[in-house]
PDB file of C-alpha atoms in Angstrom:
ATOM      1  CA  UNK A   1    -161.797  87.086  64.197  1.00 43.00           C
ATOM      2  CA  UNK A   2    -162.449  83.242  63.848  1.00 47.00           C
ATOM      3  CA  UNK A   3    -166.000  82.175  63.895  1.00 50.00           C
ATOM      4  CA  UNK A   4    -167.382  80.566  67.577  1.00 46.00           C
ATOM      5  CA  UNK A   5    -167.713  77.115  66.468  1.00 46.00           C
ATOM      6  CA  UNK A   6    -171.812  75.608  68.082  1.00 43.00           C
ATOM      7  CA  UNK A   7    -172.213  72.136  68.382  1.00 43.00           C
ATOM      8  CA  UNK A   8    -175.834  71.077  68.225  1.00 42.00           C
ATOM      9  CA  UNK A   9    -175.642  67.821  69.880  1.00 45.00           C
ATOM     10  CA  UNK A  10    -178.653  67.832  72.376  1.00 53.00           C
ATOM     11  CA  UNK A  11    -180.989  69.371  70.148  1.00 79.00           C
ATOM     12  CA  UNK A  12    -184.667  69.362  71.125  1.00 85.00           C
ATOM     13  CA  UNK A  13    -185.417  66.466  69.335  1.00 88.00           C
ATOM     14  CA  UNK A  14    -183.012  64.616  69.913  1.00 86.00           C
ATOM     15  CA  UNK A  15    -183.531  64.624  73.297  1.00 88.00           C
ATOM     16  CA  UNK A  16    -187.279  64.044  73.437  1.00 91.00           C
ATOM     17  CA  UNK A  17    -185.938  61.079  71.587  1.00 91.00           C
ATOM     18  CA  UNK A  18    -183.020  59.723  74.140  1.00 89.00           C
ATOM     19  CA  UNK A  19    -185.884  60.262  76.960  1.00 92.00           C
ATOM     20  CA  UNK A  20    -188.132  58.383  74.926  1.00 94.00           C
ATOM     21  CA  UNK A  21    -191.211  60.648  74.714  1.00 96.00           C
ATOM     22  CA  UNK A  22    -193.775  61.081  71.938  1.00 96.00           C
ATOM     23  CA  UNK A  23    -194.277  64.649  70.326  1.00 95.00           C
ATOM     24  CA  UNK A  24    -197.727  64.658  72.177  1.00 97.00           C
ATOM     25  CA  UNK A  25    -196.057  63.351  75.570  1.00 97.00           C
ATOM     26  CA  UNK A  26    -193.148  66.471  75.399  1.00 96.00           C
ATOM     27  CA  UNK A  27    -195.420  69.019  74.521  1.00 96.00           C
ATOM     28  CA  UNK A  28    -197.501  67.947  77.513  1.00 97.00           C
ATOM     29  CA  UNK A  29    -195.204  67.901  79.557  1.00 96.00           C
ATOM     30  CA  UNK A  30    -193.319  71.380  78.679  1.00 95.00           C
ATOM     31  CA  UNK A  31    -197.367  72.887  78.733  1.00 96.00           C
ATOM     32  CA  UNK A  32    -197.301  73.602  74.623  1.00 96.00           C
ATOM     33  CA  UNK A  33    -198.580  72.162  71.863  1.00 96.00           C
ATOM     34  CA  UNK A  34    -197.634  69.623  69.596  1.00 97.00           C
ATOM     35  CA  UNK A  35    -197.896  71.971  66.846  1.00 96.00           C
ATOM     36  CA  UNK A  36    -195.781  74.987  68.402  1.00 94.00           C
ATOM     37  CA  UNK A  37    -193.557  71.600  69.844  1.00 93.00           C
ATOM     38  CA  UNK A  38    -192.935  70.729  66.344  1.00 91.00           C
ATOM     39  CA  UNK A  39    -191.579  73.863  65.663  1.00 90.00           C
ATOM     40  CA  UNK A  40    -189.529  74.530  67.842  1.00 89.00           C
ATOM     41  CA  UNK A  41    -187.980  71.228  66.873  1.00 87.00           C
ATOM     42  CA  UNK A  42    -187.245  72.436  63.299  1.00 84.00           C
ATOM     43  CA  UNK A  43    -186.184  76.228  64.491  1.00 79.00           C
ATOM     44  CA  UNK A  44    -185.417  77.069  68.305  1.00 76.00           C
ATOM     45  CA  UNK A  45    -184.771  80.849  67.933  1.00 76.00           C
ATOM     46  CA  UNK A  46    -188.711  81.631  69.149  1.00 80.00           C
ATOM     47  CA  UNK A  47    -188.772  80.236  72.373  1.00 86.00           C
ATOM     48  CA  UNK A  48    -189.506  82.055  75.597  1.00 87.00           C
ATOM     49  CA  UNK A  49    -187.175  82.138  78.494  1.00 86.00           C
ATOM     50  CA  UNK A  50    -189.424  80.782  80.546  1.00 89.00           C
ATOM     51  CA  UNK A  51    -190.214  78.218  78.272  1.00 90.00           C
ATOM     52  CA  UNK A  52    -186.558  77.211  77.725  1.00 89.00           C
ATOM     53  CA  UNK A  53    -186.166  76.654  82.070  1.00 90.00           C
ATOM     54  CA  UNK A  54    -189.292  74.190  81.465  1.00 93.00           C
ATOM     55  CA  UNK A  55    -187.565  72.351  79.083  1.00 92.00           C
ATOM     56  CA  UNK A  56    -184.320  72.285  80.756  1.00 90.00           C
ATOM     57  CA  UNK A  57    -186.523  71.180  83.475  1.00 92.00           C
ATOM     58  CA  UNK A  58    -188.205  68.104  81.745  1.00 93.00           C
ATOM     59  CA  UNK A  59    -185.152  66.641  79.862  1.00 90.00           C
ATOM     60  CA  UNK A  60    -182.516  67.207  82.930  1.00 89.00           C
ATOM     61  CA  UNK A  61    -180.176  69.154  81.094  1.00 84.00           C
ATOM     62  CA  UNK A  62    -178.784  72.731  81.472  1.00 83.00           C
ATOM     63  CA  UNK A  63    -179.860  75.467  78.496  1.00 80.00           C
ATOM     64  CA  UNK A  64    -176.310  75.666  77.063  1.00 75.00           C
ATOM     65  CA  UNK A  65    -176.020  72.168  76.305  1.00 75.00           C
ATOM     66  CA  UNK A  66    -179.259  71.888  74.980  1.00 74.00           C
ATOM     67  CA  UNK A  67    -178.699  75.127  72.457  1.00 68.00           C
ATOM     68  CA  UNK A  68    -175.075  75.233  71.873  1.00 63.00           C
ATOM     69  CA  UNK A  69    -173.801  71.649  72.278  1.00 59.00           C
ATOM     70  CA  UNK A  70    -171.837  70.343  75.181  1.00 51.00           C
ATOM     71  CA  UNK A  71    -168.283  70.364  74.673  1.00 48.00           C
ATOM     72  CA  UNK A  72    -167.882  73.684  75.960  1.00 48.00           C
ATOM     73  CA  UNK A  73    -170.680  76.114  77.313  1.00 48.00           C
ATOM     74  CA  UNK A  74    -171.550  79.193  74.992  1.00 49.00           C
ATOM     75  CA  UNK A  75    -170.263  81.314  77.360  1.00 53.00           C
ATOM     76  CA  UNK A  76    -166.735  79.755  78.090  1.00 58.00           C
ATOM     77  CA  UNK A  77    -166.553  80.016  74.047  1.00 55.00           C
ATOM     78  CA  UNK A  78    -167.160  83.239  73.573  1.00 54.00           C
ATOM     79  CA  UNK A  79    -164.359  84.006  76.582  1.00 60.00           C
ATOM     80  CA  UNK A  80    -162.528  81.572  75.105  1.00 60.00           C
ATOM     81  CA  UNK A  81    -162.762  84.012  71.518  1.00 56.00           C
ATOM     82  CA  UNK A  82    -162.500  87.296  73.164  1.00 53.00           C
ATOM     83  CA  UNK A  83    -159.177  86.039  74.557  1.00 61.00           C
ATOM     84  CA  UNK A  84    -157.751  85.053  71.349  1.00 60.00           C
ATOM     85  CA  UNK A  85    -158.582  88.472  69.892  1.00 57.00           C
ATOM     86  CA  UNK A  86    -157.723  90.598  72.441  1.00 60.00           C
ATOM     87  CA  UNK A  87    -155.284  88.485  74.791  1.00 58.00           C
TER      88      UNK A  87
END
């Protein structure tokens, strides 16, 4: 089984970044704090679901691109896998 290649390219910071905001304006913004902001930054495996829809929400861009890169949506990769391994 070949691994599902993710391509970070809209990470969190990098789009609080393209849109221009501070830490301090983002967290506000998403409703967290610059601290837990900061965070989620370095790691995003510990945000809430609900959380995730408010950022989607403040930087215009859908979830999948945001966590797993947008040349192809998580989901059309791992079809994409299952297919090669089971045809």
């Amino acid at each position: 089984m070949s691994d599902i290649p993710i391509i970070f390219i809209n990470t969190l910071r990098s789009l609080r970044v393209k849109f221009g905001y501070t830490q301090e304006e983002a967290a506000q913004l998403i409703g967290v704090s610059v601290p837990t902001l900061r965070s989620w930054e370095q790691n995003s495996n510990t945000i809430p679901y609900m959380v995730i829809k408010k950022i989607e929400s403040v930087y215009r861009t859908p979830q999948d691109y945001i966590f797993f890169g947008n040349e192809v949506s998580f989901s059309e990769q791992l079809k994409n896998n299952h297919e090669e391994v089971f045809g």
